[in-house]
mmCIF file of C-alpha atoms and ligand atoms in Angstrom:
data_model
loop_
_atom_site.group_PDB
_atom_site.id
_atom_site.type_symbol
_atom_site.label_atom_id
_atom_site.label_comp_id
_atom_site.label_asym_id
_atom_site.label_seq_id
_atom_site.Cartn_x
_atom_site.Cartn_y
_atom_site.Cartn_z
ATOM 1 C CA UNK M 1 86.713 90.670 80.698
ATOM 2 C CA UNK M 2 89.962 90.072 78.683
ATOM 3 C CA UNK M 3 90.924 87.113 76.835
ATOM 4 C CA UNK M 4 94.115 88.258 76.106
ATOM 5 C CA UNK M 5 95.812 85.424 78.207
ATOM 6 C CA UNK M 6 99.693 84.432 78.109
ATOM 7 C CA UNK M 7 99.570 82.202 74.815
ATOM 8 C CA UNK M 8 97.584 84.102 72.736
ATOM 9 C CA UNK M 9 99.945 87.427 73.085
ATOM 10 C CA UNK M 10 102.028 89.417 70.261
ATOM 11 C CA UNK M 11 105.736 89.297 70.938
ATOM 12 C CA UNK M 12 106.938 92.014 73.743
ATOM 13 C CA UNK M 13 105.535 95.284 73.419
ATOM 14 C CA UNK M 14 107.203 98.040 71.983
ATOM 15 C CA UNK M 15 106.579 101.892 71.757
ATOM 16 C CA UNK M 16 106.064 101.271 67.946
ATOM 17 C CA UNK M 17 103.839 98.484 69.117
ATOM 18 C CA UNK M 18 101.399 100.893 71.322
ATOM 19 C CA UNK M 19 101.183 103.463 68.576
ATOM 20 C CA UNK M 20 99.807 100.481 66.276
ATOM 21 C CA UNK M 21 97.363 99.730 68.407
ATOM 22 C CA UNK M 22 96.221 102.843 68.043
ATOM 23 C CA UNK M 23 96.399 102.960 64.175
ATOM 24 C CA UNK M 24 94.665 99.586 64.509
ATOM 25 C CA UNK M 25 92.062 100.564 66.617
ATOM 26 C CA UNK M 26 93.355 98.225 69.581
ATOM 27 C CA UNK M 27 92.838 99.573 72.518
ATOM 28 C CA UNK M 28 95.718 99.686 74.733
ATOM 29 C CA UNK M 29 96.477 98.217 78.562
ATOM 30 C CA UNK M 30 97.774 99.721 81.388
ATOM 31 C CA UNK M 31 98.504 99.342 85.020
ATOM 32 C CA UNK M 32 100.935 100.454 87.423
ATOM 33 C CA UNK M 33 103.567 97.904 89.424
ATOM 34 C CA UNK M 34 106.068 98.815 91.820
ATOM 35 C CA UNK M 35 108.109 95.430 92.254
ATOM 36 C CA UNK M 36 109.253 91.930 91.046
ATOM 37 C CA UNK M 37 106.037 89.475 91.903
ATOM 38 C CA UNK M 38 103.214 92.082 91.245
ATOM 39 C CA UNK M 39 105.259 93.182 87.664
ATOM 40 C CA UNK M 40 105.294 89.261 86.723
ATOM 41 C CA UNK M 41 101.666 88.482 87.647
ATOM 42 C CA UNK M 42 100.098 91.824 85.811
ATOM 43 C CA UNK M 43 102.742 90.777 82.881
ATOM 44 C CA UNK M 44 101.169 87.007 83.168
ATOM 45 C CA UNK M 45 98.200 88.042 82.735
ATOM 46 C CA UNK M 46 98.442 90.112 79.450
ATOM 47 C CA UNK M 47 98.395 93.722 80.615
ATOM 48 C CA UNK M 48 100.180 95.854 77.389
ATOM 49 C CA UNK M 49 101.704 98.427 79.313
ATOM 50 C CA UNK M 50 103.579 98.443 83.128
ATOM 51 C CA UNK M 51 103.943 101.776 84.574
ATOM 52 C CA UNK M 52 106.126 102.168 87.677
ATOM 53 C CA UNK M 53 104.305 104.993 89.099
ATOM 54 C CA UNK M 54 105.634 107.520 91.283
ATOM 55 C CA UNK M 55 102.156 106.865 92.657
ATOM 56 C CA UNK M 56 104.568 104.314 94.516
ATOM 57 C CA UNK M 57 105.297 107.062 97.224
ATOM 58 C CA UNK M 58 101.961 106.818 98.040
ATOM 59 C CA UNK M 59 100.501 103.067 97.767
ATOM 60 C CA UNK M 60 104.108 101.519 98.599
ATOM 61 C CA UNK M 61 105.836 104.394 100.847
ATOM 62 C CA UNK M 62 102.558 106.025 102.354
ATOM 63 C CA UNK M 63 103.548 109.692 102.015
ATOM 64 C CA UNK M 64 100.484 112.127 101.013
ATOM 65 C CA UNK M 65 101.745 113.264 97.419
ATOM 66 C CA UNK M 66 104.015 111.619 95.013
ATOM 67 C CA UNK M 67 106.592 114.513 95.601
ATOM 68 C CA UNK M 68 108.820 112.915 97.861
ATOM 69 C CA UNK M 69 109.613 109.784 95.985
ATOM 70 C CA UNK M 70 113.503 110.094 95.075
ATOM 71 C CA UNK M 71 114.790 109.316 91.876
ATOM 72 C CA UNK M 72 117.406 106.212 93.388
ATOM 73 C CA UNK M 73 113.587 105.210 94.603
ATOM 74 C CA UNK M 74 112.158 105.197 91.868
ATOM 75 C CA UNK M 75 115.081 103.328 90.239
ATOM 76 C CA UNK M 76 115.089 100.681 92.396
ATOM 77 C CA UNK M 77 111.096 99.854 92.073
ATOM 78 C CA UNK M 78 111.430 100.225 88.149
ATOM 79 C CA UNK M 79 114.368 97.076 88.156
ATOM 80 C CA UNK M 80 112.400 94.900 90.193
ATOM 81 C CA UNK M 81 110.025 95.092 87.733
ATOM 82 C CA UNK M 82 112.356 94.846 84.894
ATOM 83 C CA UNK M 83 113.205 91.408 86.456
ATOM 84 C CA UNK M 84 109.904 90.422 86.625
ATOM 85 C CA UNK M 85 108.239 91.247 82.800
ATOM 86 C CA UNK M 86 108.701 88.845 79.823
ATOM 87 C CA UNK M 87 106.354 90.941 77.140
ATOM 88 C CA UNK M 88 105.241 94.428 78.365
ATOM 89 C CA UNK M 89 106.256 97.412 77.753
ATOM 90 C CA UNK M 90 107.642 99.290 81.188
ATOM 91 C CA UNK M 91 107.700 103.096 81.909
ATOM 92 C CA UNK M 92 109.345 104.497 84.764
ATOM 93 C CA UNK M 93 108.229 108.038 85.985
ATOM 94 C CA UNK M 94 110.864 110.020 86.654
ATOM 95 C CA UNK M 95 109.970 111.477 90.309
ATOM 96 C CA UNK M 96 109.545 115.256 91.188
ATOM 97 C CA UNK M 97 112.844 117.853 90.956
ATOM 98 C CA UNK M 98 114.352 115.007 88.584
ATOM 99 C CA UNK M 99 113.706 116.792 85.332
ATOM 100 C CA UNK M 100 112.444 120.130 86.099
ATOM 101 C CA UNK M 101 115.659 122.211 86.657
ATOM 102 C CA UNK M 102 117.650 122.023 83.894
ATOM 103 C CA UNK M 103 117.591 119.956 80.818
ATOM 104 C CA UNK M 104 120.939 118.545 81.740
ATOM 105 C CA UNK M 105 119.670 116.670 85.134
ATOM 106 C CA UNK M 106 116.965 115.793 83.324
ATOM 107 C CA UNK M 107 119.031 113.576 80.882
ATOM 108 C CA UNK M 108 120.774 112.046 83.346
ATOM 109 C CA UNK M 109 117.976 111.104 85.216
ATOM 110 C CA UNK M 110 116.338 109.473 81.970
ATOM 111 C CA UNK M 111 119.262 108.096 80.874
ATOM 112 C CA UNK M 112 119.931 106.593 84.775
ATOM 113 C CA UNK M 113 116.470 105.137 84.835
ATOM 114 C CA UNK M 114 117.151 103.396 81.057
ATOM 115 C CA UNK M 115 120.782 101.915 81.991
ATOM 116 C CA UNK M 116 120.615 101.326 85.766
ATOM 117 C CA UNK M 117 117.211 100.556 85.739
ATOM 118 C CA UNK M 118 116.504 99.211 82.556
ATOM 119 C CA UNK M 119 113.855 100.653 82.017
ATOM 120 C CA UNK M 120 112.033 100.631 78.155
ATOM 121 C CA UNK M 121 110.684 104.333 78.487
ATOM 122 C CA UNK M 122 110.483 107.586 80.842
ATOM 123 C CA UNK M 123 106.896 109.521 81.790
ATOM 124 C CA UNK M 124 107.085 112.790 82.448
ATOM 125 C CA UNK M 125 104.567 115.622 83.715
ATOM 126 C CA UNK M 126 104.119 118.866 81.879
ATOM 127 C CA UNK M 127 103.152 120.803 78.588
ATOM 128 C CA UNK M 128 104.864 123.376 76.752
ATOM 129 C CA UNK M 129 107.311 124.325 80.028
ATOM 130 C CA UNK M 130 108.842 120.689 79.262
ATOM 131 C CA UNK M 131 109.124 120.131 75.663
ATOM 132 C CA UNK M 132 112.571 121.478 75.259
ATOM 133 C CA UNK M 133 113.588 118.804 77.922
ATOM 134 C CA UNK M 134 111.827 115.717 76.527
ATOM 135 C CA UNK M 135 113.139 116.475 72.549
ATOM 136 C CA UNK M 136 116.286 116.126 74.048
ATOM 137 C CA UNK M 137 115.903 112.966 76.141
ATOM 138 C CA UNK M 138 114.002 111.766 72.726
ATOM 139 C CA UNK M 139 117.201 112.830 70.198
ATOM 140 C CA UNK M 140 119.064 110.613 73.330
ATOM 141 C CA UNK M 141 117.294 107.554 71.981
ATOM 142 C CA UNK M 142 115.136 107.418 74.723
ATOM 143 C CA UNK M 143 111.706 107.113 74.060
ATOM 144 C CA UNK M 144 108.918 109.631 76.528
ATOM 145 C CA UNK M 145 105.001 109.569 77.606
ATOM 146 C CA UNK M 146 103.820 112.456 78.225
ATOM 147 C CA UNK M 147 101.123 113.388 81.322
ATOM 148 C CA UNK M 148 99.159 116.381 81.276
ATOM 149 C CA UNK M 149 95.440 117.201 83.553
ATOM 150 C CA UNK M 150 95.744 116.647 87.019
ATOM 151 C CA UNK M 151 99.331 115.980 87.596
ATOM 152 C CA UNK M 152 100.029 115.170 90.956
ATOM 153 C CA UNK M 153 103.426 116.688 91.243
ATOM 154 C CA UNK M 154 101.443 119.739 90.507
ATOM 155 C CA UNK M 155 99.061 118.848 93.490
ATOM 156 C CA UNK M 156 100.342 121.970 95.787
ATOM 157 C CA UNK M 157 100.266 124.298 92.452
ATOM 158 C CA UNK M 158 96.249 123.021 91.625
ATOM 159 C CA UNK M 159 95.461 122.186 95.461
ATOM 160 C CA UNK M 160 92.849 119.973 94.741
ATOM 161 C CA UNK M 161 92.723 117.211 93.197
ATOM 162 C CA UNK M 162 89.229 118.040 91.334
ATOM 163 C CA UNK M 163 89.280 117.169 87.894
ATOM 164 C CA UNK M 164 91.284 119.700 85.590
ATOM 165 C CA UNK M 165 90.530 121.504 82.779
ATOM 166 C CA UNK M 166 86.553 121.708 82.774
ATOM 167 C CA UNK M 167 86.577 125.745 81.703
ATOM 168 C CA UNK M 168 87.242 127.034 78.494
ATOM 169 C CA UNK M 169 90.866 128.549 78.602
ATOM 170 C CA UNK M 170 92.287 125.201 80.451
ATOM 171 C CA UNK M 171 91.001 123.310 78.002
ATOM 172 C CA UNK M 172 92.544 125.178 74.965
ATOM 173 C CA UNK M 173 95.844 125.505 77.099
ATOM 174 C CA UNK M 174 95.457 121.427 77.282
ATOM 175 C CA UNK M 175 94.944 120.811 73.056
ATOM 176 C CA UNK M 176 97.535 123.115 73.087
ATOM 177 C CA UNK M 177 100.125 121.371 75.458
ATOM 178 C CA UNK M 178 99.126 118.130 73.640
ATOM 179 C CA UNK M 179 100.232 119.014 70.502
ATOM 180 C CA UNK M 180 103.217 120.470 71.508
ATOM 181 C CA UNK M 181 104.204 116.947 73.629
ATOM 182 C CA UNK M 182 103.428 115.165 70.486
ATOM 183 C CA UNK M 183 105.441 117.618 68.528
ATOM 184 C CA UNK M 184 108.443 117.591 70.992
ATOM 185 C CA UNK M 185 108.890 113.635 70.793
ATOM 186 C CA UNK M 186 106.146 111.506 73.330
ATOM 187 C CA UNK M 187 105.280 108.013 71.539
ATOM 188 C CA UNK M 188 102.154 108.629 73.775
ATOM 189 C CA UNK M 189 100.173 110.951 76.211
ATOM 190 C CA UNK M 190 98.344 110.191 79.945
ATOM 191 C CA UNK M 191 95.037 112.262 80.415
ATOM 192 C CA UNK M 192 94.608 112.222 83.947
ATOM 193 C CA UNK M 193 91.282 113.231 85.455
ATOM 194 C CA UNK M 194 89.767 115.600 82.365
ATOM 195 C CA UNK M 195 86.121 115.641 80.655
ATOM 196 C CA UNK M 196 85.396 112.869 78.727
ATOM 197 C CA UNK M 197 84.653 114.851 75.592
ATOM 198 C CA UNK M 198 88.162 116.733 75.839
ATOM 199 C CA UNK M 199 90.023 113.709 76.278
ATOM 200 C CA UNK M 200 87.973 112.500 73.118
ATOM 201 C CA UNK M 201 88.891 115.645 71.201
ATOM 202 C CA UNK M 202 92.637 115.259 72.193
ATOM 203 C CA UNK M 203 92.567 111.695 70.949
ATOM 204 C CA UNK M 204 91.036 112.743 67.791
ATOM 205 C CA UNK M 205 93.122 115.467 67.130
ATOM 206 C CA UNK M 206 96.536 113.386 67.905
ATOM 207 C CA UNK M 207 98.196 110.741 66.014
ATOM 208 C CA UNK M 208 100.051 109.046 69.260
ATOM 209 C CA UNK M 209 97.486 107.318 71.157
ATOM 210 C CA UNK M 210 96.202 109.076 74.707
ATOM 211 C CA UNK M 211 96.374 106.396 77.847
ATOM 212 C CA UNK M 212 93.096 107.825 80.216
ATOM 213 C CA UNK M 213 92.273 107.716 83.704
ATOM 214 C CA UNK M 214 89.522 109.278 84.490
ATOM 215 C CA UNK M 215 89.538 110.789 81.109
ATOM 216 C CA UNK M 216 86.048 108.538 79.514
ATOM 217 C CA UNK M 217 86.165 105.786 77.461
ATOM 218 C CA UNK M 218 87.405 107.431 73.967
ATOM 219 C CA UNK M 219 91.024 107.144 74.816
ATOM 220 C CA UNK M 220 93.241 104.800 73.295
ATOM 221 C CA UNK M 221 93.801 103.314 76.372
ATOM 222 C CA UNK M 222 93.368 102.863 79.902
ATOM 223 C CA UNK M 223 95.292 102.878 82.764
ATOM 224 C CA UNK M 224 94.785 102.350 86.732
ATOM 225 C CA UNK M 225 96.931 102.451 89.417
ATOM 226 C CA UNK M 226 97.258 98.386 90.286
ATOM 227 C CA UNK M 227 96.704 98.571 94.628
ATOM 228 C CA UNK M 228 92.962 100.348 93.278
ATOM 229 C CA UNK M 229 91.801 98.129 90.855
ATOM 230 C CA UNK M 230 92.584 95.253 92.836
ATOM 231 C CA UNK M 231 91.076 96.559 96.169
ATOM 232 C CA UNK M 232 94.547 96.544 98.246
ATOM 233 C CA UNK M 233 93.457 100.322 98.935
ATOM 234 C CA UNK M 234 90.153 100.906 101.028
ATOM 235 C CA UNK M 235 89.752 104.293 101.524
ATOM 236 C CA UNK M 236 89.911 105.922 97.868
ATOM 237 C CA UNK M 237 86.623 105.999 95.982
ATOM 238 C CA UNK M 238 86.970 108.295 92.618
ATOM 239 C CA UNK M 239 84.067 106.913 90.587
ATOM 240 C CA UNK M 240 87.061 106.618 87.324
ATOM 241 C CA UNK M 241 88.106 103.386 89.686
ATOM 242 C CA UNK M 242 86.684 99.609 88.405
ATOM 243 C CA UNK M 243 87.504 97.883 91.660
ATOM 244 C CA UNK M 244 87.612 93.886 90.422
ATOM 245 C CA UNK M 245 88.330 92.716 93.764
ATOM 246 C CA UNK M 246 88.197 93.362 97.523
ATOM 247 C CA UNK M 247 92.272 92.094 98.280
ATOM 248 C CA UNK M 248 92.126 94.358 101.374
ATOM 249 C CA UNK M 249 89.588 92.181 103.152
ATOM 250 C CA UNK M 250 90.547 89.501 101.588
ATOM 251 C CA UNK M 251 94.050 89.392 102.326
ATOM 252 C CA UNK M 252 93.256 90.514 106.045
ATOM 253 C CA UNK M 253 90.552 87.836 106.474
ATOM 254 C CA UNK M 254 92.973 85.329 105.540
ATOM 255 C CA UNK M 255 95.595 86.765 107.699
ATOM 256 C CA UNK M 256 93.246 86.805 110.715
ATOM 257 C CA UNK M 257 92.778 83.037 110.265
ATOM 258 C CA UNK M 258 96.723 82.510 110.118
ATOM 259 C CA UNK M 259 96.524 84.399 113.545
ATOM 260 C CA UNK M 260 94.077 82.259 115.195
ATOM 261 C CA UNK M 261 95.257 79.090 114.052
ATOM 262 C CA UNK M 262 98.413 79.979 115.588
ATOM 263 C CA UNK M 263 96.959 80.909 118.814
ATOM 264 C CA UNK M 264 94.710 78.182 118.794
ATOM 265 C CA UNK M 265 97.644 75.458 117.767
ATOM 266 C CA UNK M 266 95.897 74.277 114.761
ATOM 267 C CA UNK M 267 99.001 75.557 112.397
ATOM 268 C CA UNK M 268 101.426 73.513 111.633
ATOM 269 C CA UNK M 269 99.697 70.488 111.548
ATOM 270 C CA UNK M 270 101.587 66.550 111.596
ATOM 271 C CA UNK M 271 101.451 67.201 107.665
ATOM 272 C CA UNK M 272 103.261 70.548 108.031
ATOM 273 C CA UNK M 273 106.174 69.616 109.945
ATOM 274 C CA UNK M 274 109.453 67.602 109.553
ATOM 275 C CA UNK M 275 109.494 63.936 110.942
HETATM 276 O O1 LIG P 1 102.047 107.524 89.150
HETATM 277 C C1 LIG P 1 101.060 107.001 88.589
HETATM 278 O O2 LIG P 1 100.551 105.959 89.019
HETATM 279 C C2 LIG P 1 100.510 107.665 87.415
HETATM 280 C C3 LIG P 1 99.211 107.150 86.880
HETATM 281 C C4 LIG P 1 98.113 107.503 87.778
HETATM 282 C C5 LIG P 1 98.981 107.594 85.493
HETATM 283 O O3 LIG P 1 101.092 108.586 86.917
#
């Protein structure tokens, strides 16, 4: 269980801060948020690292994939949590068709999601096929995680969402594209759903630190998407998934009681009323 609580934190986190933790041997924290109150409670409590996922097209819109999620989207969940973070660091994915045509759109999509946004860094999907794109978003001054494994904008490409990379040429082509995104700019690198011994060889072999899910416990960090960890999903069991609470239940339970104590006329009571 962490004890890194709200008075015992470093000053806000940087992407020079993350790649010290790394050099330190800290490992680093990660979770995803999608608005204002969940952003300030995950920030409250210490987390290192906010990503606004385009995971939000599923756990906040309910669509299948995360291909449909549209850049304005994914601009407006990234500056409610802007509003709500005092000390993290927050990176926005930048959605599907937002940076895969031509370098071009793909700067002005990073650069919307830094000034309309305000967001502190972009994540992007891809190996070699996007470094050209992401050194120039970097020589931009803005800064770029990288995300290679299962990427789910890739999902109708792979179709499956079984974990990537387990034979021999995938795994090269992975080193490989891993390098190169270090190479091309990233101040770090999601390993999404891989063997635990690649993602420890990629971690090794790099000198930005690797953010895993699903990827074993060698990484230099962790990250889970925040609805999963915290139970608000019910039906989504990969074993890479600590839940730490049951909020689904919990939150309906507590709902169901609302219900009946308005049916029942128990709610509002002479103390929860106006004289
Ligand atoms: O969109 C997302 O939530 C992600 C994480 C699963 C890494 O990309």
């Amino acid at each position: 269980m962490s004890t890194a609580k709200a008075d015992d934190r470093p000053d806000k986190v940087t992407t020079r801060t993350v790649v010290d933790f790394k050099i330190k041997g800290e490992k680093i924290s990660m979770i995803t948020a999608y608005d204002y109150t969940m952003a300030k409670i995950v920030d409250h409590a210490g987390i290192d690292v906010i990503l606004v996922g385009d995971s939000a097209s599923n756990v906040m819109a309910g669509h299948e994939t995360t291909l449909p999620i549209t850049l304005d989207q994914m601009i407006y969940h990234t500056s409610c949590v802007v509003r709500g973070v005092d000390r993290a660091l927050v990176v926005a994915d930048l959605p599907f068709m937002s940076y895969q045509v031509t370098v071009k759109e793909a700067l002005i999509s990073a650069g919307r999601m830094m000034k309309e946004a305000g967001a502190h860094a972009v994540k992007l999907e891809g190996g070699a096929s996007v470094c050209e794109t992401i050194k120039r978003i970097v020589d931009a001054g803005i800064p770029v995680m990288g995300h290679l494994g299962l990427t789910p904008q890739s999902i109708y490409k792979f179709g499956t969402y079984k974990v990537r990379a387990k034979d021999d040429a995938e795994a090269e082509q992975l080193i490989k594209d891993a390098m190169a995104l270090q190479e091309a700019g990233c101040f770090a690198l999601v390993l999404e759903k891989i063997p635990a011994a690649l993602a420890t060889k990629v971690t090794k072999l790099l000198d930005i630190p690797t953010i895993g899910i699903g990827a074993g416990g060698e990484c230099d960090g962790q990250v889970l998407v925040v609805h999963d960890m915290l139970g608000l999903t019910k039906d989504f069991h990969p074993r890479f998934i600590r839940r730490y609470h049951n909020l689904f239940d919990e939150m309906s339970n507590a709902v169901n009681a609302y219900v009946n104590d308005v049916k029942s006329g128990d709610f509002p009571s002479d103390q929860e009323q106006y004289n």
